[in-house]
Tab-separated table of C-alpha atoms in Angstrom:
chain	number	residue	atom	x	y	z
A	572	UNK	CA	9.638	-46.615	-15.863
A	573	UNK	CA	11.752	-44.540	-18.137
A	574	UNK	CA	11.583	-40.978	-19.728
A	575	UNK	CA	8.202	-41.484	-22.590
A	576	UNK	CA	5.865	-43.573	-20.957
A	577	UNK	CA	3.370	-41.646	-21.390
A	578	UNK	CA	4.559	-38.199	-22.315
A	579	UNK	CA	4.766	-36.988	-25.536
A	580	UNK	CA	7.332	-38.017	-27.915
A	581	UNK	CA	9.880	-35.093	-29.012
A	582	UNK	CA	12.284	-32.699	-27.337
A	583	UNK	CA	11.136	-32.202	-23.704
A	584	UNK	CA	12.186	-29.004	-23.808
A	585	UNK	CA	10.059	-27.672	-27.200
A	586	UNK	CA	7.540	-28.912	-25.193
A	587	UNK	CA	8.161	-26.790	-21.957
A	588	UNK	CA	8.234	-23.769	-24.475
A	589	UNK	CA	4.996	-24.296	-26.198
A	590	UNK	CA	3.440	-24.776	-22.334
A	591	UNK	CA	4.773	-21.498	-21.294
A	592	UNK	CA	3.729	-19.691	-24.619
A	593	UNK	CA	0.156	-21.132	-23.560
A	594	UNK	CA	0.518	-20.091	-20.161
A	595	UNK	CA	1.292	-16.361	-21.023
A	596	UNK	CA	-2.022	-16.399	-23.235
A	597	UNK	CA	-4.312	-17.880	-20.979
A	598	UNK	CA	-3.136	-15.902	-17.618
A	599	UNK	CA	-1.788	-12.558	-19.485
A	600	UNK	CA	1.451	-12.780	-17.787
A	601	UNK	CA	4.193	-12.567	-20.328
A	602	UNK	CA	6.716	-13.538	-18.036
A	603	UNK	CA	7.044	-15.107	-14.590
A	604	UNK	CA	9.546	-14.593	-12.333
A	605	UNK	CA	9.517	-17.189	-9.826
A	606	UNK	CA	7.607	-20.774	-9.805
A	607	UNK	CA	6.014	-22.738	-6.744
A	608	UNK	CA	5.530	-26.253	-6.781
A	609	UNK	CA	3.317	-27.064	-3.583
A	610	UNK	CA	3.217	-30.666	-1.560
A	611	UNK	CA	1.026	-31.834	0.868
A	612	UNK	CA	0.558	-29.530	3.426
A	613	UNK	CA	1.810	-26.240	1.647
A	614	UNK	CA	-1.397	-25.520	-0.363
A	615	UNK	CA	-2.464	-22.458	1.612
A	616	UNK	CA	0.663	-20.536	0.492
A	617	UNK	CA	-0.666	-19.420	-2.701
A	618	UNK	CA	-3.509	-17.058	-1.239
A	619	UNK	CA	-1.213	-15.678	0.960
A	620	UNK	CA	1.737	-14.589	-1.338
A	621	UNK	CA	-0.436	-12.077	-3.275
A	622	UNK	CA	-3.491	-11.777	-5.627
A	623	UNK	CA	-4.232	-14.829	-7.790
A	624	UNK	CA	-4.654	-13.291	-11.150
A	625	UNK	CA	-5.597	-16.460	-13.301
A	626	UNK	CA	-6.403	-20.150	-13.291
A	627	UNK	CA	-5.870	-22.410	-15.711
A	628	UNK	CA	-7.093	-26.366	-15.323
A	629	UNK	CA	-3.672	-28.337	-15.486
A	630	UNK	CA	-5.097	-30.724	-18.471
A	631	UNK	CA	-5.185	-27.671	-20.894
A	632	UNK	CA	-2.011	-27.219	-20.669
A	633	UNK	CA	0.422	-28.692	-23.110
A	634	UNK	CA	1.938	-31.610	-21.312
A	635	UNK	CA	0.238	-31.447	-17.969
A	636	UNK	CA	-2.249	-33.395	-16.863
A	637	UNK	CA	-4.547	-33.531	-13.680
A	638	UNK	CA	-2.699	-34.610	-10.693
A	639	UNK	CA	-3.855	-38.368	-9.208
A	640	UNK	CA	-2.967	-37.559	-5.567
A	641	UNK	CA	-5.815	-36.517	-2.796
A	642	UNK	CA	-4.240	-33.296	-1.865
A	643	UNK	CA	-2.961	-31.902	-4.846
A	644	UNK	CA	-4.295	-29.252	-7.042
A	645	UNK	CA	-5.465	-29.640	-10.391
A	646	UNK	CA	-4.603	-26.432	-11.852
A	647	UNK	CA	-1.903	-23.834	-12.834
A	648	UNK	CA	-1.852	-20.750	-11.531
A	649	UNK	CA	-0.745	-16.601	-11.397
A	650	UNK	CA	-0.265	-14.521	-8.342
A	651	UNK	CA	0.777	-11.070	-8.364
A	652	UNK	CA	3.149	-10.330	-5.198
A	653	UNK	CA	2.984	-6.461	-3.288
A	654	UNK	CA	5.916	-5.869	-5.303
A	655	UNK	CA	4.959	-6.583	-8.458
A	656	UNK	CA	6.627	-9.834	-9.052
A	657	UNK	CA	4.640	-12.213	-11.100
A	658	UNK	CA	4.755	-16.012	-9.239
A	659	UNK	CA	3.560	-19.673	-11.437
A	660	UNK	CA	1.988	-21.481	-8.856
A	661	UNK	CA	2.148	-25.764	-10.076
A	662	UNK	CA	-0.186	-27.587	-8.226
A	663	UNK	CA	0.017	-30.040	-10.921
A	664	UNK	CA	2.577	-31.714	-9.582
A	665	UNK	CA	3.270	-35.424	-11.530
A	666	UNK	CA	5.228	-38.238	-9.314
A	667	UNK	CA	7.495	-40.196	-10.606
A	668	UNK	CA	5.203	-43.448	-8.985
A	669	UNK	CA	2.672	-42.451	-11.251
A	670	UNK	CA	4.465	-43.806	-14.361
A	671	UNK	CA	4.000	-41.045	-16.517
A	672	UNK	CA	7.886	-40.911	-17.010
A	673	UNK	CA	10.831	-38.486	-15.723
A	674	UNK	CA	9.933	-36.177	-18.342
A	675	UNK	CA	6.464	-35.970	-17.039
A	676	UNK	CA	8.064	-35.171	-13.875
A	677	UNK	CA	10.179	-32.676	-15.025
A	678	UNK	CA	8.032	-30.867	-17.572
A	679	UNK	CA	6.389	-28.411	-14.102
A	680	UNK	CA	9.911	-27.006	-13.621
A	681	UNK	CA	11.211	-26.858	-17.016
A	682	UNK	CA	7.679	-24.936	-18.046
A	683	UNK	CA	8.506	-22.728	-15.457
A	684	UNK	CA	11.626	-21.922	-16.926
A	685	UNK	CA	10.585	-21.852	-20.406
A	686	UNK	CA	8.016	-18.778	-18.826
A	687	UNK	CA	10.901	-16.809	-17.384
A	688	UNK	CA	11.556	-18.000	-13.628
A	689	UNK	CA	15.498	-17.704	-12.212
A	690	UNK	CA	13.736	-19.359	-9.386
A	691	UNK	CA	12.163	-22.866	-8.074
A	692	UNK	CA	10.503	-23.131	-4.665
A	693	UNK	CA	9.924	-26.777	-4.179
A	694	UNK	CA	7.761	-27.692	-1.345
A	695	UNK	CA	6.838	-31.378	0.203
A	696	UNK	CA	5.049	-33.550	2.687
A	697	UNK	CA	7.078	-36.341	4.045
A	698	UNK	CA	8.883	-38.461	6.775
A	699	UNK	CA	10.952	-37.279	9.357
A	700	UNK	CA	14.138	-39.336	10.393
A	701	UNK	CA	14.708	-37.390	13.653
A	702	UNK	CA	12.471	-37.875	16.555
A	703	UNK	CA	12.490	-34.134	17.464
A	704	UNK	CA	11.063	-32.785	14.240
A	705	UNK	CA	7.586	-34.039	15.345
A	706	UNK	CA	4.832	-33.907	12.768
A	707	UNK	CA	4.068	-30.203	11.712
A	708	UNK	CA	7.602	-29.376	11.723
A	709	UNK	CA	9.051	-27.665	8.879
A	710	UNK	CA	12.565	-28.326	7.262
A	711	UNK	CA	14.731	-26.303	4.820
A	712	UNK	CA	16.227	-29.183	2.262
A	713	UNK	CA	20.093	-28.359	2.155
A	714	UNK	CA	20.786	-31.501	-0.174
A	715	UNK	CA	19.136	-34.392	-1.883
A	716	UNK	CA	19.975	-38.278	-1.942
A	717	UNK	CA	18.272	-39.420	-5.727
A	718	UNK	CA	17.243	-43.116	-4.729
A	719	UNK	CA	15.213	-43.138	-8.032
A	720	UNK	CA	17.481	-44.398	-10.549
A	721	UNK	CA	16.501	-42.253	-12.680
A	722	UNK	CA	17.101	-38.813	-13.902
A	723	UNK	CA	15.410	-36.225	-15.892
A	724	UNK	CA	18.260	-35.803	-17.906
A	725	UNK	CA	19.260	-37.559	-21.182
A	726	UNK	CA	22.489	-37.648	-23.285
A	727	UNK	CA	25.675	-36.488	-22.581
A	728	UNK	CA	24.256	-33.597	-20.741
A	729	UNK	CA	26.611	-33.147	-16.964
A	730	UNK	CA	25.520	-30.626	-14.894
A	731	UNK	CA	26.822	-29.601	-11.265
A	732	UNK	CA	24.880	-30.231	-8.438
A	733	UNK	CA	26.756	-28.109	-5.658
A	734	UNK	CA	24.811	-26.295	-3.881
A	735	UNK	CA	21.658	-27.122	-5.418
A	736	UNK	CA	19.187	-25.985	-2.639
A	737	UNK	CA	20.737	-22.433	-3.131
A	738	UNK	CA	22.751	-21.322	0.445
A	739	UNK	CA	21.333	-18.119	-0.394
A	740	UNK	CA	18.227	-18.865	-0.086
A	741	UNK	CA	18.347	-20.777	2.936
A	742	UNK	CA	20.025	-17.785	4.796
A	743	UNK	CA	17.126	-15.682	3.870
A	744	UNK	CA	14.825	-18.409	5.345
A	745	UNK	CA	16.846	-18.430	8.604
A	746	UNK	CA	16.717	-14.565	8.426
A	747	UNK	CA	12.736	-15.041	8.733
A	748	UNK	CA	12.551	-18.059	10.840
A	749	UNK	CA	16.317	-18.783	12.750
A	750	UNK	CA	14.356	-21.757	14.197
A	751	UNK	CA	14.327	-23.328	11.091
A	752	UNK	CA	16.456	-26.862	10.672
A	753	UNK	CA	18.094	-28.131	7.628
A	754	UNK	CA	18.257	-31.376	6.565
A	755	UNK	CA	19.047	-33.878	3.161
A	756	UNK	CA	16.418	-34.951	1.788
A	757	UNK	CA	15.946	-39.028	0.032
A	758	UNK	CA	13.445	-39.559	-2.965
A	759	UNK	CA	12.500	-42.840	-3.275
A	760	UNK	CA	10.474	-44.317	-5.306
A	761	UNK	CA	6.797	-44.796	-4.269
A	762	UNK	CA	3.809	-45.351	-3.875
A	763	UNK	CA	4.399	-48.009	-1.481
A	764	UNK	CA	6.043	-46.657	2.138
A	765	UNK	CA	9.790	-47.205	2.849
A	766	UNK	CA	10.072	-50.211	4.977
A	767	UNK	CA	11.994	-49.966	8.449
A	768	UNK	CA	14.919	-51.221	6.994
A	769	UNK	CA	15.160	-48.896	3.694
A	770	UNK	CA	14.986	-45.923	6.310
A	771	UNK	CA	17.792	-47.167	8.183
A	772	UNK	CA	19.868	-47.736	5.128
A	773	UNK	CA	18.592	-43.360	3.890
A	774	UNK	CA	19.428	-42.399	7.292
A	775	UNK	CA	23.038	-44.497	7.175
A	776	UNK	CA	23.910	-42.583	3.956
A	777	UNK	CA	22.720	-39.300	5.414
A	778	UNK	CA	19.337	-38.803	5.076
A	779	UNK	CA	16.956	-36.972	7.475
A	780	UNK	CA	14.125	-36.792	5.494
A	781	UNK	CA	12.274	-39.340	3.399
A	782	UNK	CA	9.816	-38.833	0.336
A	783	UNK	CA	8.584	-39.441	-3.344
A	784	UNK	CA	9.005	-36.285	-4.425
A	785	UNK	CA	11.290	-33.301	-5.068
A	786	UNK	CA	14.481	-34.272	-6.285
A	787	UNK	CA	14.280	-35.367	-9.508
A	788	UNK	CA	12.832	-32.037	-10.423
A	789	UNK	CA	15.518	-30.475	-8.521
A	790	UNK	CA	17.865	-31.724	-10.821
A	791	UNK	CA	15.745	-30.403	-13.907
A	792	UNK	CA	15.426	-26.846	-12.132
A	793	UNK	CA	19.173	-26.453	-11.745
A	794	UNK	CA	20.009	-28.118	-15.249
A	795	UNK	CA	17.321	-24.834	-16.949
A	796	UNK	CA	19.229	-22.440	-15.060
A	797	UNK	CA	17.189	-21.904	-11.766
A	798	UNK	CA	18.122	-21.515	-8.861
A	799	UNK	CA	16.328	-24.035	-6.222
A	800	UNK	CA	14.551	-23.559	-2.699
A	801	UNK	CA	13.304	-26.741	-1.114
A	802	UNK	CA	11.636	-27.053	2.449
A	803	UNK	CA	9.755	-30.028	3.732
A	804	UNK	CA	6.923	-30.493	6.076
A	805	UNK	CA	7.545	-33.377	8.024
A	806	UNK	CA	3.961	-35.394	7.682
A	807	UNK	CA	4.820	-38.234	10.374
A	808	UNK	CA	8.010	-39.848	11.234
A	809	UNK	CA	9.493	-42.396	9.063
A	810	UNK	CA	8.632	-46.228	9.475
A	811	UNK	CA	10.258	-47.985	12.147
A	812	UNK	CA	11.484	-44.197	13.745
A	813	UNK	CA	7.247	-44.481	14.830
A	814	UNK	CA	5.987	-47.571	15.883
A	815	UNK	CA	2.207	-46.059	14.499
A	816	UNK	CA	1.247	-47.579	10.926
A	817	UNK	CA	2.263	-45.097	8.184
A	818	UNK	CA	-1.158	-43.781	6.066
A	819	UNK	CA	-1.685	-41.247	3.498
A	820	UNK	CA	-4.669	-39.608	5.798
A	821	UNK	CA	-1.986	-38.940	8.492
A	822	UNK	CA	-0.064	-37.233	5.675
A	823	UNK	CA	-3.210	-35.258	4.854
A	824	UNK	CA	-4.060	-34.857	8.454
A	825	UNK	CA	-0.653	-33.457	9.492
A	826	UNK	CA	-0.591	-31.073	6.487
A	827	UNK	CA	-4.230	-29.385	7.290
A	828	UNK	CA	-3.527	-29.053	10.901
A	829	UNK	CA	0.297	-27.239	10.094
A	830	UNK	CA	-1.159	-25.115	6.735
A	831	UNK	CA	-2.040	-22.246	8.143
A	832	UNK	CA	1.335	-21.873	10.217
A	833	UNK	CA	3.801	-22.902	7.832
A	834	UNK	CA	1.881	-21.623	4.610
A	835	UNK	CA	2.071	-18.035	6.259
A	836	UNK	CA	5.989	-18.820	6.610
A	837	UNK	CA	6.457	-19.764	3.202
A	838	UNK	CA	5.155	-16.430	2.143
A	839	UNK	CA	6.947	-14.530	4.632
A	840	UNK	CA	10.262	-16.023	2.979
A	841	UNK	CA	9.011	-16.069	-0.334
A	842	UNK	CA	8.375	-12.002	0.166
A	843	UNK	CA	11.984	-11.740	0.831
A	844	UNK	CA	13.680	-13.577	-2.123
């Protein structure tokens, strides 16, 4: 894979502007002021953060295309909080396993930029490393590991990654929920399942939670200027932490038994940042 397999040819970035200059047409909203990219499990968030002001099918938007995953939606969206605050809801998420390229996987985040958001809420299904975080358990991601090799940026182009998943944020989560654990957070690859062994090796370099997702657009968020949230849903425990078979319809069937619980948190927090 690399960064133009399938997504148009140019600067990524052009591209993220001409999206958002679409976006504001089609929805209205001349500027947004936070974005939401929801995973498995989190899609119930959307309804409850406000009123959903406009819909727009994800393949009519420059650079986006319909997502391939059971799960996901296939649209872009606009929800106006109580407050006033005008949210981008992505449920066109693209994964880096579905070899669009890195700039496919970026071009969600950057968009959102591009359309005026200081900040990213990233959201997730995936595999828990502890044993106590049984399935339905939600996380707040306090770091990334990157097992991609890959990034979604090019050239000479260094950017800090301290305190990416914003401690500010995270102590306004714990101010909602103090329950709420923290833990770093491994991309790898996909589709495939890690194997036993590759979740030993995440958890050996500090990994607690395991996924295909997330960090690579992380990385894009924080290198446009936003500032990044990230919480996981832990789907099922990793391979070889259960001794069940791993499937995608656990993932699905762990997210619609938690949604209603944890998409009701995710508001609660969002209403606060």
């Amino acid at each position: 894979m690399n960064n133009s397999d399938t997504f148009p040819a140019g600067d990524p970035t052009a591209l993220a502007a001409s999206a958002a200059a679409f976006l504001a047409k089609a929805t209205g909203v001349e500027r947004h002021d936070l974005a939401l990219v929801l995973g498995s499990g989190w899609g119930g968030a959307a309804g409850l953060i406000g009123e959903t002001t406009a819909v727009v099918p994800a393949e009519d938007v420059p650079g986006f295309s319909a997502p391939s995953v059971p799960g996901h939606v296939a649209s872009l969206s606009s929800v106006r909080t109580p407050d006033g605050r005008n949210v981008l809801v992505l449920g066109a998420r693209t994964h880096f396993y579905e070899g669009k390229g890195v700039r496919s996987v970026a071009h969600g985040v950057r968009t959102a930029a591009a359309a005026g958001a200081k900040i990213v809420v990233l959201t997730n299904g995936c595999g828990g490393l502890n044993p106590e975080w049984t399935p339905g358990t939600p996380v707040l991601i306090s770091d990334h590991i990157n097992l991609t090799a890959a990034s979604p940026l090019e050239g000479a182009t260094f950017v800090d990654l301290t305190d990416l998943y914003s401690s500010r944020l995270r102590a306004v989560a714990l101010e909602v929920d103090p329950t709420l654990s923290q833990g770093v957070y491994a991309q790898f690859t996909g589709p495939h399942y890690e194997t036993p062994a590759e979740v030993q090796y995440a958890k050996r370099i500090g990994a607690d939670l395991v996924g295909m997702s997330t960090a690579l657009e992380a990385i894009a968020a924080r290198a446009a200027g936003m500032e990044v949230f990230g919480m996981s849903l832990v789907t099922n425990l990793a391979a070889g932490i259960s001794t069940e078979p791993l499937s995608h319809g656990e993932v699905l069937a762990a997210g619609a038994a938690a949604g209603p619980r944890i998409s009701q948190l995710l508001a609660d927090i969002i209403a606060k940042i």
